[in-house]
Each structure stands twice: as structure tokens, then as C-alpha cells.
CSV table of C-alpha atoms in Angstrom, one decimal:
chain,number,residue,atom,x,y,z
Q,1,MET,CA,-9.2,-34.9,-74.8
Q,2,SER,CA,-8.2,-33.9,-78.4
Q,3,ARG,CA,-8.3,-35.9,-81.6
Q,4,LEU,CA,-4.8,-36.6,-83.0
Q,5,ALA,CA,-5.9,-35.2,-86.3
Q,6,ASP,CA,-6.4,-31.8,-84.6
Q,7,LEU,CA,-2.9,-31.8,-83.2
Q,8,ILE,CA,-0.8,-32.8,-86.3
Q,9,GLN,CA,-0.9,-32.0,-89.9
Q,10,ASN,CA,-1.0,-34.9,-92.4
Q,11,CYS,CA,-2.1,-37.2,-89.7
Q,12,PRO,CA,-2.2,-40.9,-90.8
Q,13,PRO,CA,-5.9,-41.7,-91.4
Q,14,THR,CA,-5.8,-44.8,-89.2
Q,15,LEU,CA,-4.8,-42.6,-86.2
Q,16,ALA,CA,-6.9,-39.5,-86.9
Q,17,ASP,CA,-9.6,-40.2,-84.4
Q,18,MET,CA,-7.3,-41.4,-81.6
Q,19,ALA,CA,-8.1,-39.4,-78.4
Q,20,ILE,CA,-5.1,-37.7,-76.8
Q,21,ALA,CA,-5.3,-36.9,-73.1
Q,22,GLY,CA,-2.0,-35.2,-72.9
Q,23,ILE,CA,1.6,-34.9,-74.2
Q,24,ALA,CA,4.9,-35.6,-72.4
Q,25,SER,CA,8.6,-36.0,-73.3
Q,26,ASP,CA,9.4,-37.4,-69.8
Q,27,SER,CA,8.1,-40.9,-69.3
Q,28,ARG,CA,7.5,-40.1,-65.6
Q,29,ASP,CA,4.9,-37.5,-66.6
Q,30,VAL,CA,2.9,-39.8,-68.8
Q,31,GLY,CA,-0.7,-40.7,-67.9
Q,32,PRO,CA,-3.4,-42.8,-69.5
Q,33,GLY,CA,-4.1,-41.8,-73.1
Q,34,TYR,CA,-1.0,-39.7,-73.4
Q,35,LEU,CA,1.3,-39.2,-76.4
Q,36,PHE,CA,4.9,-39.8,-75.4
Q,37,ALA,CA,7.6,-38.1,-77.4
Q,38,ALA,CA,10.6,-40.4,-77.5
Q,39,LEU,CA,13.4,-37.9,-78.4
Q,40,PRO,CA,17.0,-38.8,-79.2
Q,41,GLY,CA,19.4,-36.5,-77.5
Q,42,SER,CA,23.1,-35.8,-77.0
Q,43,ARG,CA,23.0,-37.0,-73.3
Q,44,ARG,CA,20.1,-39.4,-73.3
Q,45,ASP,CA,17.8,-41.2,-75.7
Q,46,GLY,CA,14.2,-41.0,-74.9
Q,47,ARG,CA,13.5,-44.1,-76.9
Q,48,VAL,CA,14.9,-46.3,-74.1
Q,49,TYR,CA,12.0,-45.1,-71.9
Q,50,ILE,CA,9.2,-46.2,-74.3
Q,51,ASP,CA,8.3,-49.3,-72.3
Q,52,GLN,CA,8.1,-47.2,-69.1
Q,53,ALA,CA,5.9,-44.7,-70.8
Q,54,VAL,CA,3.6,-47.4,-72.1
Q,55,ASP,CA,3.4,-48.9,-68.6
Q,56,ASN,CA,2.3,-45.5,-67.4
Q,57,GLY,CA,-0.5,-45.3,-70.0
Q,58,ALA,CA,1.0,-43.9,-73.2
Q,59,ALA,CA,-1.3,-44.7,-76.1
Q,60,ILE,CA,1.0,-43.5,-78.9
Q,61,ILE,CA,4.7,-42.8,-79.4
Q,62,LEU,CA,6.2,-39.9,-81.4
Q,63,ALA,CA,9.7,-40.9,-82.6
Q,64,PRO,CA,12.0,-41.1,-85.6
Q,65,LYS,CA,11.5,-43.7,-88.2
Q,66,GLY,CA,12.7,-47.2,-87.2
Q,67,THR,CA,11.8,-46.9,-83.5
Q,68,TYR,CA,10.4,-49.9,-81.8
Q,69,SER,CA,7.0,-49.3,-80.1
Q,70,PRO,CA,4.5,-51.7,-78.5
Q,71,VAL,CA,1.7,-49.1,-79.2
Q,72,PRO,CA,1.0,-47.1,-82.4
Q,73,LEU,CA,4.0,-45.2,-83.6
Q,74,LEU,CA,3.8,-41.7,-85.1
Q,75,VAL,CA,6.9,-41.2,-87.2
Q,76,SER,CA,8.5,-37.8,-87.8
Q,77,ASP,CA,11.8,-36.7,-89.4
Q,78,ASP,CA,11.9,-33.9,-86.9
Q,79,PRO,CA,10.1,-35.1,-83.8
Q,80,ARG,CA,11.3,-32.2,-81.6
Q,81,ARG,CA,9.6,-29.7,-83.9
Q,82,GLU,CA,6.5,-31.9,-84.2
Q,83,LEU,CA,6.3,-32.1,-80.4
Q,84,ALA,CA,6.4,-28.3,-80.0
Q,85,LEU,CA,3.7,-27.8,-82.6
Q,86,MET,CA,1.5,-30.5,-81.1
Q,87,ALA,CA,1.9,-29.1,-77.5
Q,88,SER,CA,1.0,-25.6,-78.8
Q,89,ARG,CA,-2.1,-26.9,-80.5
Q,90,LEU,CA,-3.1,-28.9,-77.4
Q,91,ALA,CA,-2.7,-25.8,-75.2
Q,92,ALA,CA,-4.6,-23.8,-77.8
Q,93,LYS,CA,-3.9,-20.4,-76.1
Q,94,GLN,CA,-0.9,-18.0,-75.7
Q,95,PRO,CA,-0.5,-14.3,-75.3
Q,96,ARG,CA,-1.5,-12.3,-78.4
Q,97,THR,CA,1.9,-10.5,-78.7
Q,98,VAL,CA,5.2,-12.3,-78.1
Q,99,ALA,CA,8.6,-10.9,-78.6
Q,100,ALA,CA,11.8,-13.1,-78.4
Q,101,VAL,CA,15.4,-12.0,-77.7
Q,102,THR,CA,18.4,-14.0,-78.6
Q,103,GLY,CA,22.2,-13.3,-78.4
Q,104,THR,CA,25.1,-14.3,-76.3
Q,105,ALA,CA,24.6,-11.4,-73.8
Q,106,GLY,CA,21.8,-9.0,-73.2
Q,107,LYS,CA,18.8,-11.4,-73.5
Q,108,THR,CA,17.7,-11.1,-69.9
Q,109,SER,CA,18.0,-7.3,-69.6
Q,110,THR,CA,16.4,-6.7,-73.0
Q,111,ALA,CA,13.4,-8.9,-72.3
Q,112,TRP,CA,13.1,-7.5,-68.7
Q,113,PHE,CA,13.1,-4.0,-70.2
Q,114,VAL,CA,10.5,-4.9,-72.8
Q,115,ARG,CA,8.1,-6.0,-70.1
Q,116,ALA,CA,8.8,-2.8,-68.2
Q,117,ILE,CA,8.0,-0.6,-71.2
Q,118,TRP,CA,4.9,-2.5,-72.0
Q,119,THR,CA,3.7,-2.2,-68.4
Q,120,GLU,CA,4.3,1.6,-68.6
Q,121,LEU,CA,2.2,1.6,-71.8
Q,122,GLY,CA,-0.7,0.0,-69.9
Q,123,LYS,CA,-0.3,-3.6,-71.2
Q,124,ARG,CA,-0.6,-6.7,-69.1
Q,125,ALA,CA,2.9,-7.9,-69.8
Q,126,GLY,CA,5.0,-10.8,-68.8
Q,127,TYR,CA,8.6,-11.9,-68.8
Q,128,LEU,CA,9.9,-15.5,-69.3
Q,129,GLY,CA,13.6,-16.4,-69.2
Q,130,THR,CA,16.7,-16.8,-67.0
Q,131,LEU,CA,15.1,-15.0,-64.1
Q,132,GLY,CA,12.0,-17.2,-64.2
Q,133,LEU,CA,8.4,-16.2,-65.0
Q,134,TYR,CA,7.0,-12.9,-64.0
Q,135,ALA,CA,3.6,-11.5,-64.9
Q,136,PRO,CA,0.5,-9.9,-63.3
Q,137,ASP,CA,-1.6,-12.2,-61.2
Q,138,VAL,CA,0.7,-15.1,-61.9
Q,139,GLU,CA,2.9,-16.7,-59.2
Q,140,PRO,CA,6.6,-16.0,-60.0
Q,141,LYS,CA,8.7,-19.1,-60.5
Q,142,TYR,CA,12.1,-20.1,-61.7
Q,143,SER,CA,12.6,-21.8,-65.0
Q,144,LEU,CA,15.2,-22.7,-67.6
Q,145,THR,CA,16.0,-19.8,-70.1
Q,146,THR,CA,13.9,-21.6,-72.6
Q,147,PRO,CA,11.6,-24.3,-71.1
Q,148,ASP,CA,10.8,-27.6,-72.9
Q,149,PRO,CA,7.9,-27.1,-75.4
Q,150,VAL,CA,5.3,-29.0,-73.3
Q,151,THR,CA,6.1,-26.8,-70.2
Q,152,LEU,CA,6.4,-23.7,-72.4
Q,153,SER,CA,3.0,-24.3,-74.0
Q,154,ALA,CA,1.4,-24.8,-70.6
Q,155,GLU,CA,2.9,-21.7,-69.2
Q,156,LEU,CA,1.8,-19.6,-72.3
Q,157,LYS,CA,-1.7,-20.9,-71.8
Q,158,ALA,CA,-1.7,-20.0,-68.1
Q,159,LEU,CA,-0.5,-16.5,-69.0
Q,160,ALA,CA,-3.2,-16.1,-71.5
Q,161,ASP,CA,-5.8,-17.4,-69.1
Q,162,ALA,CA,-4.6,-14.7,-66.6
Q,163,GLY,CA,-5.2,-12.0,-69.1
Q,164,VAL,CA,-1.5,-11.5,-70.0
Q,165,ASP,CA,-1.6,-10.3,-73.6
Q,166,HIS,CA,2.1,-9.3,-74.1
Q,167,LEU,CA,5.1,-11.5,-73.4
Q,168,ALA,CA,8.8,-10.9,-73.7
Q,169,LEU,CA,10.9,-14.1,-73.6
Q,170,GLU,CA,14.5,-15.1,-73.9
Q,171,ALA,CA,15.4,-17.5,-76.8
Q,172,SER,CA,18.6,-19.4,-76.0
Q,173,SER,CA,20.6,-21.1,-78.7
Q,174,HIS,CA,19.9,-24.5,-77.2
Q,175,GLY,CA,16.2,-23.7,-77.1
Q,176,ILE,CA,16.1,-22.6,-80.7
Q,177,ASP,CA,18.2,-25.5,-81.9
Q,178,GLN,CA,16.2,-28.1,-79.9
Q,179,ARG,CA,12.9,-26.7,-81.4
Q,180,ARG,CA,11.5,-25.6,-78.0
Q,181,LEU,CA,10.1,-22.4,-79.4
Q,182,ASP,CA,8.6,-23.8,-82.6
Q,183,GLY,CA,5.1,-23.7,-81.2
Q,184,VAL,CA,5.3,-20.0,-80.3
Q,185,THR,CA,3.7,-17.4,-82.5
Q,186,LEU,CA,6.1,-14.5,-82.6
Q,187,THR,CA,5.5,-10.9,-83.5
Q,188,ALA,CA,9.1,-9.7,-83.4
Q,189,ALA,CA,12.5,-11.0,-82.4
Q,190,ALA,CA,15.8,-9.3,-81.5
Q,191,PHE,CA,19.5,-10.3,-81.9
Q,192,THR,CA,21.8,-8.6,-79.5
Q,193,ASN,CA,25.3,-9.9,-80.2
Q,194,LEU,CA,27.4,-13.1,-80.6
Q,195,GLY,CA,30.4,-13.9,-78.5
Q,196,ARG,CA,32.2,-17.1,-77.3
Q,197,ASP,CA,29.8,-19.3,-75.4
Q,198,HIS,CA,28.3,-22.8,-75.6
Q,199,LEU,CA,31.0,-24.1,-77.9
Q,200,ASP,CA,30.9,-27.4,-76.0
Q,201,TYR,CA,27.4,-27.7,-77.7
Q,202,HIS,CA,27.7,-25.8,-81.0
Q,203,ARG,CA,31.4,-26.8,-81.6
Q,204,ASP,CA,32.3,-23.5,-83.5
Q,205,MET,CA,31.1,-19.9,-83.9
Q,206,ASP,CA,29.5,-20.6,-87.2
Q,207,GLY,CA,27.3,-23.3,-85.8
Q,208,TYR,CA,26.4,-21.1,-82.8
Q,209,PHE,CA,25.4,-18.3,-85.3
Q,210,GLU,CA,23.3,-20.7,-87.3
Q,211,ALA,CA,21.3,-21.7,-84.2
Q,212,LYS,CA,20.6,-18.1,-83.5
Q,213,ALA,CA,19.7,-17.4,-87.2
Q,214,ARG,CA,17.0,-20.0,-87.1
Q,215,LEU,CA,15.0,-17.7,-84.9
Q,216,PHE,CA,14.8,-15.3,-87.9
Q,217,GLU,CA,14.8,-17.7,-90.8
Q,218,THR,CA,12.3,-20.2,-89.5
Q,219,LEU,CA,10.5,-19.2,-86.3
Q,220,LEU,CA,9.6,-15.5,-86.9
Q,221,PRO,CA,6.7,-15.3,-89.3
Q,222,GLY,CA,7.2,-13.6,-92.7
Q,223,ASN,CA,5.3,-10.6,-91.5
Q,224,GLY,CA,7.3,-10.2,-88.4
Q,225,THR,CA,10.0,-7.7,-87.5
Q,226,ALA,CA,13.6,-8.3,-86.8
Q,227,VAL,CA,15.4,-6.0,-84.4
Q,228,ILE,CA,19.2,-6.3,-84.8
Q,229,HIS,CA,22.3,-4.7,-83.4
Q,230,ALA,CA,24.1,-3.3,-86.4
Q,231,GLY,CA,27.5,-2.8,-84.8
Q,232,SER,CA,29.3,-6.2,-85.4
Q,233,GLU,CA,30.1,-8.6,-88.2
Q,234,TRP,CA,27.6,-11.1,-86.8
Q,235,GLY,CA,25.0,-8.4,-86.6
Q,236,GLN,CA,25.5,-7.5,-90.2
Q,237,LYS,CA,25.2,-11.2,-91.2
Q,238,MET,CA,22.0,-11.4,-89.3
Q,239,ILE,CA,20.7,-8.3,-91.0
Q,240,GLN,CA,21.4,-9.8,-94.4
Q,241,ARG,CA,19.5,-13.0,-93.3
Q,242,ALA,CA,16.5,-10.9,-92.3
Q,243,LYS,CA,16.6,-9.0,-95.6
Q,244,ASP,CA,16.9,-12.2,-97.6
Q,245,ARG,CA,13.8,-13.5,-95.8
Q,246,GLY,CA,11.9,-10.2,-96.5
Q,247,LEU,CA,11.3,-9.4,-92.8
Q,248,LYS,CA,10.6,-5.9,-91.6
Q,249,LEU,CA,13.8,-4.6,-90.0
Q,250,ILE,CA,14.8,-2.2,-87.2
Q,251,THR,CA,18.5,-1.7,-86.5
Q,252,TYR,CA,20.0,-0.3,-83.4
Q,253,GLY,CA,23.2,0.6,-81.6
Q,254,THR,CA,25.3,2.4,-84.2
Q,255,PRO,CA,25.3,6.1,-85.1
Q,256,HIS,CA,23.4,5.5,-88.4
Q,257,ALA,CA,21.0,2.9,-87.1
Q,258,ASP,CA,17.2,3.3,-86.9
Q,259,LEU,CA,17.6,3.6,-83.1
Q,260,ALA,CA,21.0,5.2,-82.7
Q,261,LEU,CA,23.1,5.8,-79.6
Q,262,ILE,CA,24.7,9.2,-80.3
Q,263,SER,CA,26.4,9.8,-77.0
Q,264,ARG,CA,26.4,8.7,-73.4
Q,265,GLN,CA,27.6,10.1,-70.2
Q,266,PRO,CA,27.7,8.4,-66.7
Q,267,ALA,CA,25.3,10.1,-64.4
Q,268,PRO,CA,24.3,9.6,-60.7
Q,269,GLY,CA,22.1,6.4,-60.6
Q,270,GLY,CA,22.6,5.6,-64.3
Q,271,GLN,CA,23.6,7.5,-67.5
Q,272,LYS,CA,22.5,10.2,-69.8
Q,273,LEU,CA,21.9,9.1,-73.4
Q,274,ASP,CA,21.5,11.2,-76.5
Q,275,ILE,CA,19.6,8.9,-79.0
Q,276,SER,CA,18.0,9.2,-82.4
Q,277,VAL,CA,14.7,7.4,-82.8
Q,278,PHE,CA,14.1,7.1,-86.6
Q,279,GLY,CA,15.8,10.5,-87.0
Q,280,LYS,CA,14.1,12.2,-84.0
Q,281,PHE,CA,16.7,13.3,-81.4
Q,282,VAL,CA,15.9,12.6,-77.7
Q,283,THR,CA,17.8,12.9,-74.5
Q,284,ILE,CA,17.1,10.1,-72.0
Q,285,GLN,CA,18.1,9.8,-68.3
Q,286,LEU,CA,18.5,6.0,-68.2
Q,287,PRO,CA,18.4,4.8,-64.6
Q,288,VAL,CA,20.7,1.8,-65.2
Q,289,ALA,CA,24.5,2.0,-65.8
Q,290,GLY,CA,26.7,0.5,-68.5
Q,291,THR,CA,27.1,1.0,-72.3
Q,292,PHE,CA,25.7,-2.5,-72.8
Q,293,GLN,CA,22.6,-1.6,-70.9
Q,294,ALA,CA,22.1,1.4,-73.2
Q,295,ASP,CA,22.2,-1.0,-76.1
Q,296,ASN,CA,19.8,-3.4,-74.4
Q,297,ALA,CA,17.4,-0.5,-73.7
Q,298,LEU,CA,17.5,0.4,-77.4
Q,299,ALA,CA,16.8,-3.3,-78.3
Q,300,ALA,CA,13.9,-3.3,-76.0
Q,301,LEU,CA,12.6,0.0,-77.5
Q,302,GLY,CA,12.9,-1.6,-80.9
Q,303,LEU,CA,10.9,-4.6,-79.9
Q,304,VAL,CA,8.1,-2.6,-78.3
Q,305,ILE,CA,7.8,-0.4,-81.4
Q,306,ALA,CA,7.9,-3.5,-83.7
Q,307,CYS,CA,5.0,-4.9,-81.7
Q,308,GLY,CA,2.9,-1.8,-82.3
Q,309,GLY,CA,3.9,0.4,-79.3
Q,310,ASP,CA,3.8,4.2,-79.7
Q,311,ALA,CA,7.4,5.3,-80.4
Q,312,ASP,CA,7.3,8.5,-78.3
Q,313,ALA,CA,5.6,6.9,-75.3
Q,314,ALA,CA,7.9,3.9,-75.4
Q,315,THR,CA,11.0,6.2,-75.7
Q,316,ASP,CA,9.9,8.3,-72.7
Q,317,ALA,CA,9.5,5.1,-70.7
Q,318,LEU,CA,13.2,4.5,-70.9
Q,319,ASN,CA,13.6,7.3,-68.3
Q,320,ARG,CA,12.0,4.9,-65.7
Q,321,LEU,CA,13.4,1.5,-66.6
Q,322,PRO,CA,13.8,-0.7,-63.5
Q,323,GLY,CA,17.1,-2.4,-62.8
Q,324,VAL,CA,17.5,-6.1,-63.6
Q,325,PRO,CA,18.2,-8.5,-60.7
Q,326,GLY,CA,21.8,-9.6,-60.9
Q,327,ARG,CA,22.6,-7.4,-63.8
Q,328,MET,CA,24.9,-4.4,-62.8
Q,329,GLN,CA,22.9,-4.5,-59.6
Q,330,THR,CA,24.3,-2.3,-56.8
Q,331,VAL,CA,23.7,-4.2,-53.7
Q,332,GLY,CA,25.4,-1.8,-51.3
Q,333,SER,CA,28.5,0.1,-50.4
Q,334,LEU,CA,31.3,0.4,-47.8
Q,335,ASN,CA,33.3,3.6,-47.3
Q,336,GLY,CA,31.4,4.9,-50.3
Q,337,ALA,CA,32.7,2.2,-52.6
Q,338,PRO,CA,29.8,0.5,-54.4
Q,339,VAL,CA,29.5,-3.3,-54.6
Q,340,ILE,CA,28.0,-4.6,-57.9
Q,341,VAL,CA,26.6,-8.0,-58.7
Q,342,ASP,CA,26.5,-9.0,-62.4
Q,343,TYR,CA,25.7,-12.3,-64.2
Q,344,ALA,CA,28.7,-11.8,-66.6
Q,345,HIS,CA,30.0,-15.4,-67.1
Q,346,LYS,CA,31.1,-15.0,-70.7
Q,347,PRO,CA,34.1,-13.2,-72.1
Q,348,ASP,CA,32.3,-10.5,-74.0
Q,349,ALA,CA,29.9,-9.9,-71.1
Q,350,LEU,CA,32.7,-9.6,-68.6
Q,351,ALA,CA,34.5,-7.1,-70.8
Q,352,SER,CA,31.4,-5.0,-71.2
Q,353,VAL,CA,30.7,-4.9,-67.5
Q,354,LEU,CA,34.3,-3.9,-66.6
Q,355,GLU,CA,34.5,-1.3,-69.4
Q,356,GLY,CA,31.2,0.1,-68.4
Q,357,ALA,CA,32.3,0.3,-64.8
Q,358,ARG,CA,35.7,1.9,-65.4
Q,359,PRO,CA,34.4,5.5,-65.9
Q,360,MET,CA,32.6,5.4,-62.6
Q,361,VAL,CA,35.8,4.5,-60.6
Q,362,SER,CA,38.3,7.0,-59.2
Q,363,GLY,CA,40.1,4.4,-57.1
Q,364,ARG,CA,40.6,0.7,-57.8
Q,365,LEU,CA,38.3,-1.5,-59.9
Q,366,ILE,CA,38.2,-4.9,-58.4
Q,367,VAL,CA,36.5,-8.0,-59.9
Q,368,ILE,CA,35.8,-11.4,-58.3
Q,369,VAL,CA,35.2,-14.0,-61.1
Q,370,GLY,CA,35.5,-17.7,-61.9
Q,371,CYS,CA,34.3,-20.1,-64.5
Q,372,GLY,CA,31.8,-23.0,-64.4
Q,373,GLY,CA,32.7,-26.6,-64.6
Q,374,ASP,CA,31.5,-29.0,-67.3
Q,375,ARG,CA,31.3,-26.1,-69.8
Q,376,ASP,CA,33.5,-24.7,-72.5
Q,377,ALA,CA,37.0,-24.9,-71.0
Q,378,GLY,CA,38.5,-22.8,-73.8
Q,379,LYS,CA,37.0,-19.6,-72.4
Q,380,ARG,CA,38.7,-19.9,-69.0
Q,381,PRO,CA,42.1,-18.2,-69.8
Q,382,ILE,CA,40.2,-15.7,-71.9
Q,383,MET,CA,38.1,-14.7,-68.9
Q,384,GLY,CA,41.3,-14.4,-66.8
Q,385,GLU,CA,43.0,-12.2,-69.4
Q,386,ILE,CA,40.0,-9.9,-69.5
Q,387,ALA,CA,39.7,-9.7,-65.7
Q,388,ALA,CA,43.4,-8.9,-65.3
Q,389,ARG,CA,43.5,-6.4,-68.2
Q,390,LEU,CA,40.4,-4.4,-67.4
Q,391,ALA,CA,40.4,-4.5,-63.6
Q,392,ASP,CA,43.1,-3.3,-61.2
Q,393,ILE,CA,42.7,-6.4,-59.1
Q,394,ALA,CA,41.3,-9.7,-60.2
Q,395,ILE,CA,40.3,-12.3,-57.6
Q,396,ILE,CA,39.8,-15.7,-59.2
Q,397,THR,CA,37.4,-17.9,-57.2
Q,398,ASP,CA,34.9,-20.7,-57.7
Q,399,ASP,CA,31.8,-20.3,-59.8
Q,400,ASN,CA,29.8,-23.5,-60.3
Q,401,PRO,CA,32.5,-26.2,-60.5
Q,402,ARG,CA,30.0,-29.0,-60.9
Q,403,SER,CA,31.8,-32.3,-61.4
Q,404,GLU,CA,35.2,-30.8,-62.2
Q,405,ASP,CA,38.0,-30.1,-59.7
Q,406,PRO,CA,37.6,-26.5,-58.7
Q,407,ALA,CA,41.4,-25.9,-58.4
Q,408,THR,CA,41.9,-27.0,-61.9
Q,409,ILE,CA,39.3,-24.6,-63.2
Q,410,ARG,CA,40.9,-21.7,-61.2
Q,411,ALA,CA,44.3,-22.6,-62.5
Q,412,ALA,CA,43.0,-22.3,-66.1
Q,413,VAL,CA,41.5,-18.9,-65.4
Q,414,LEU,CA,44.7,-17.7,-63.7
Q,415,ALA,CA,46.8,-18.8,-66.6
Q,416,GLY,CA,45.2,-16.0,-68.6
Q,417,CYS,CA,45.9,-13.3,-66.0
Q,418,ASN,CA,48.9,-11.7,-67.5
Q,419,GLY,CA,48.3,-8.1,-66.4
Q,420,PRO,CA,48.5,-5.3,-66.1
Q,421,GLY,CA,46.2,-5.8,-63.1
Q,422,GLN,CA,47.1,-7.8,-60.0
Q,423,ALA,CA,45.6,-11.3,-59.8
Q,424,ALA,CA,45.1,-13.5,-56.8
Q,425,GLU,CA,43.3,-16.8,-56.0
Q,426,ILE,CA,40.7,-17.3,-53.3
Q,427,GLY,CA,38.9,-20.5,-53.9
Q,428,ASP,CA,36.0,-20.1,-51.4
Q,429,ARG,CA,33.6,-17.7,-53.0
Q,430,ARG,CA,32.2,-16.5,-49.7
Q,431,VAL,CA,35.7,-15.9,-48.3
Q,432,ALA,CA,36.7,-14.0,-51.5
Q,433,ILE,CA,33.7,-11.7,-51.2
Q,434,GLN,CA,34.3,-11.1,-47.4
Q,435,LYS,CA,38.0,-10.3,-47.8
Q,436,VAL,CA,37.6,-7.9,-50.8
Q,437,ILE,CA,34.7,-6.0,-49.2
Q,438,GLU,CA,36.7,-5.6,-46.0
Q,439,ASP,CA,39.5,-3.9,-48.0
Q,440,LEU,CA,37.3,-1.5,-49.9
Q,441,LYS,CA,38.3,2.2,-49.8
Q,442,ALA,CA,36.7,5.4,-50.9
Q,443,GLY,CA,36.8,5.6,-54.8
Q,444,ASP,CA,36.9,1.8,-55.2
Q,445,MET,CA,34.3,-0.4,-56.9
Q,446,LEU,CA,33.8,-4.1,-56.6
Q,447,VAL,CA,32.2,-6.2,-59.3
Q,448,ILE,CA,31.2,-9.7,-58.3
Q,449,ALA,CA,30.8,-11.4,-61.6
Q,450,GLY,CA,29.4,-14.7,-62.9
Q,451,LYS,CA,26.4,-15.8,-60.9
Q,452,GLY,CA,24.1,-12.7,-60.8
Q,453,HIS,CA,20.6,-13.7,-59.6
Q,454,GLU,CA,21.5,-17.4,-59.0
Q,455,SER,CA,20.5,-18.7,-55.6
Q,456,GLY,CA,22.7,-21.7,-55.5
Q,457,GLN,CA,26.3,-22.9,-56.2
Q,458,ILE,CA,26.7,-26.3,-57.9
Q,459,VAL,CA,29.5,-28.3,-56.3
Q,460,GLY,CA,29.7,-31.9,-57.5
Q,461,PHE,CA,26.1,-32.9,-58.0
Q,462,GLU,CA,24.8,-30.8,-55.2
Q,463,THR,CA,23.4,-27.3,-55.3
Q,464,LEU,CA,24.3,-25.4,-52.2
Q,465,PRO,CA,22.4,-22.3,-51.1
Q,466,PHE,CA,24.4,-19.3,-52.3
Q,467,ASN,CA,23.4,-15.8,-53.6
Q,468,ASP,CA,26.1,-13.3,-54.4
Q,469,ALA,CA,23.9,-10.3,-53.5
Q,470,GLU,CA,22.9,-11.8,-50.1
Q,471,VAL,CA,26.4,-12.8,-49.2
Q,472,ALA,CA,27.8,-9.4,-50.1
Q,473,GLN,CA,25.0,-7.6,-48.2
Q,474,ASP,CA,25.6,-9.7,-45.1
Q,475,VAL,CA,29.3,-8.6,-45.1
Q,476,ILE,CA,28.5,-5.0,-45.8
Q,477,ARG,CA,25.9,-4.9,-43.0
Q,478,SER,CA,28.3,-6.5,-40.5
Q,479,LEU,CA,30.9,-3.8,-41.3
Q,480,GLY,CA,28.5,-0.9,-40.9
Q,481,GLY,CA,28.1,-0.1,-44.6
Q,482,GLU,CA,25.0,0.8,-46.6
Q,483,VAL,CA,22.8,-2.0,-48.0
Q,484,ARG,CA,20.6,-1.3,-51.0
Q,485,ALA,CA,17.3,-3.1,-51.4
């Protein structure tokens, strides 16, 4: 039990001594003595569940002004932020050092690399994001990219209780905008890039950028460090926001940045990088492929340094970075032709993957790709155009069609496939993977894009078991090829 006055600033005196047994934003999770956060949303309004929450034992309701409540009402102009702060105070513990990563692409790889570098430096480090929750002595589990604030606070407390003192987490634009991270005490935050995505939610690119910028303008403390890719207009805008705020700043990714990528060459099992770390030139044998992964490795290096890690030791750790599940993951080969699985489901990400793969291909570069249903439809022809332009063969298939007609989605992607590569349609994703692998020849490379680590395919309102890597490996194995663990 906690006193309400200990969970909220400027608590009304009449409610100060109220005992709070727990906090929930889902009425089904409410128990006796709980505070229920009745949050208005774009898809549902939590205020319609107030009576159900009270029936389950809610003692007080957190909601906007004017909300009806049969029990005491705690009014807030920003109830989502208030919920996050209260949940954090109720949990009372989180890892001492937390670094957040935002951006359209690169969040997962960067956060995964941060955890790997910290582990090399002897820290008990965790990762929380699209791939789930991973930390020493903590049961791995799947989660949203940025969990709701009550779940997030509970997970942070569990990590701290397990002795995890460093955490790298992904900060999605939805999570930032919906105040899910407002109760997290950050040490540093990184911005990777901004490309077209989530415009069904943010409506335009400026709104999308502002959601990302809130991480640096509101959530990162004034003594925190911003790590920002300097190689784009959006990156330069974010750098200016960080400077206006007076944050410490580490730039990366351009020849004159603090962490500069001077040159890169593809190499067996990865790539050779010549980098400059605050003016000190170093050669790295990075064991993951792709220019975008070189950038993500530098972003991770910047975050580790920003959080107090030794620059030389952290830089050396780049030589031993592990691959990221579903991110440029080589799952096997047939006739010497590698099969790659990557999560790229956005235009910029798909372009980066195919551009990064091209130097490693002497034969045909083939991509299997689709687009998700109930999401930004405007990016579908853009994805098709990129696939047909940067690959020799583009196979358009189903991704997660959700409630939409899969053929309609495929037609929209195919409409953008205007060459120079060949384009074809194979709706069944499993069949598409089977047919393309069967046709692989020496010198070819296949990139299966869009779903990465996902273990299911959402068709209608049902999630069917499906994992690109497992499906591809089954095919490769049946044809006598080499499967990579």
C-alpha cells in the first residue's frame, strides 16, 4: 500500500492519505483499493469502463476534468503522463542507467548492440524493445516496442531486483507521444533517422518528428546526453533541439561527426570499418553486414560512452558485436547463395538493406516483400518502387494483411514496381519463400524482408504461426543446403 500523496505531486489534501494498493489502466486488471486510469484514446475511451473498474474494487479514478465517477476523482490535464509518473513512484525501482533509442529504423539493432557492449564491459545489462525483454537471470519474454507505463514500471522494478543496473530500450513514437516513458529516468537518448512510417497515426512528417523530439525536449533530463545521427535534415533539426535545450551532445555517422565513419568495406562475415572516435582513428572488423548496421554500431557506441563507458574498451567491443535476430540475419544458403531475413518493413529500411546487400552479390539480388494491412497505405507503392529498383527480382507477397484484402495490398505494392528489376506476385508467403529458394544459383542472394523476428502472421483477426527464418531453413534443409543457427 502507498499513500496517494506519495504518488502524485500537488495531491488534493482530502485525498492525501488514501491508500493505493495498485494502479491499472485496464479495468480487468483492477483489484480492491486500486487507482484506475480512465484514459481517452483514438480507438477506445477508458472512461466507459469506469463502472466496471469500480465493480472490481477501484477506489479512485484518474481522468480528465468533467469525467463522471462514482468514487473519488483525481483530475489531470495530462492523465497519461500522470499515470506514468505514478506507476514509476509506486514501483520505486529501476535500473540505475537507462539509455533510450528512437528513430524510424535502427532502434532494435542499436539497443541490442548497446546491451552487448555493456555486457562486454562487465555490466549486468538488459534490452527491452521489439524483440522482447532480455537480461541476466530474467525470463525472456515478448513485449510491445514500448510497453504501457504500468507494465513498463513493473518490468523495470523486476530488472532492478534481479541486479540489472544498465538497460537499453527502444522508444517508439507512439510510446513517446502516449507518455509511456514519462516515468523512466534516462541517462542518454539516441536519434537514428526519420523516414516515412506511422503516418496513419501522426498524419504528417512534422508531427512524426515532433513525437520523436519530445524524447529530447521533455524526457531526457537536462544533464543527459543526446546521441544524434548528423547526416540528414531531420538529424540536424534534432541536433538544434538538443542544443537549444542545453543537452550534452554526441554526433555520429558523418565524416566530421564525433563518431565518424571514414570508410567501410564488405568483408567475410561482416565489414571492415575505419572510424574516428573523437579524433582517434581506429579500424574495426564489425561482424555484421550493412552500412546501416555500421551507423547503428556507432549510435550504440555513442550511448555507451554517454553513459560513462570507457571509449577505448567500448570501441574494441564493436569487433565482437552479436547479430540481431531478424536483422540482416543469414539463416542459411543453397548453392552458396545466402538467404537473409530482415525486419525492413518501411521504405528507408528496405532501401538500406538492399543497398547494403548489393556489394555482396555477384549474381542476382532477389527480395521477397509485402506490406501490412490497416497501416499507412501510402507507403505501399513506394515499397514496390524501391524493391524493383534496387533488386534484380522483386517478389511481392503477403505480410500481415490483418483485416484488409491481401490481394488489394499486393496490387498497391505492385503498382510501384516500375523497374528496372523484374516483379512478380506470389500471394502465399510460404510458397514465395519455397519457390525463390528452389531457384537460387551461385552468386545470388535472397532477402526476405518485412517480418524479421516475428513468429506469427496476422490474417484477419487471427495470428497464424509463421517465422520467416524457420520457413526458409526448412526449405533449405529439404534441398540439402546449409542452415545457419
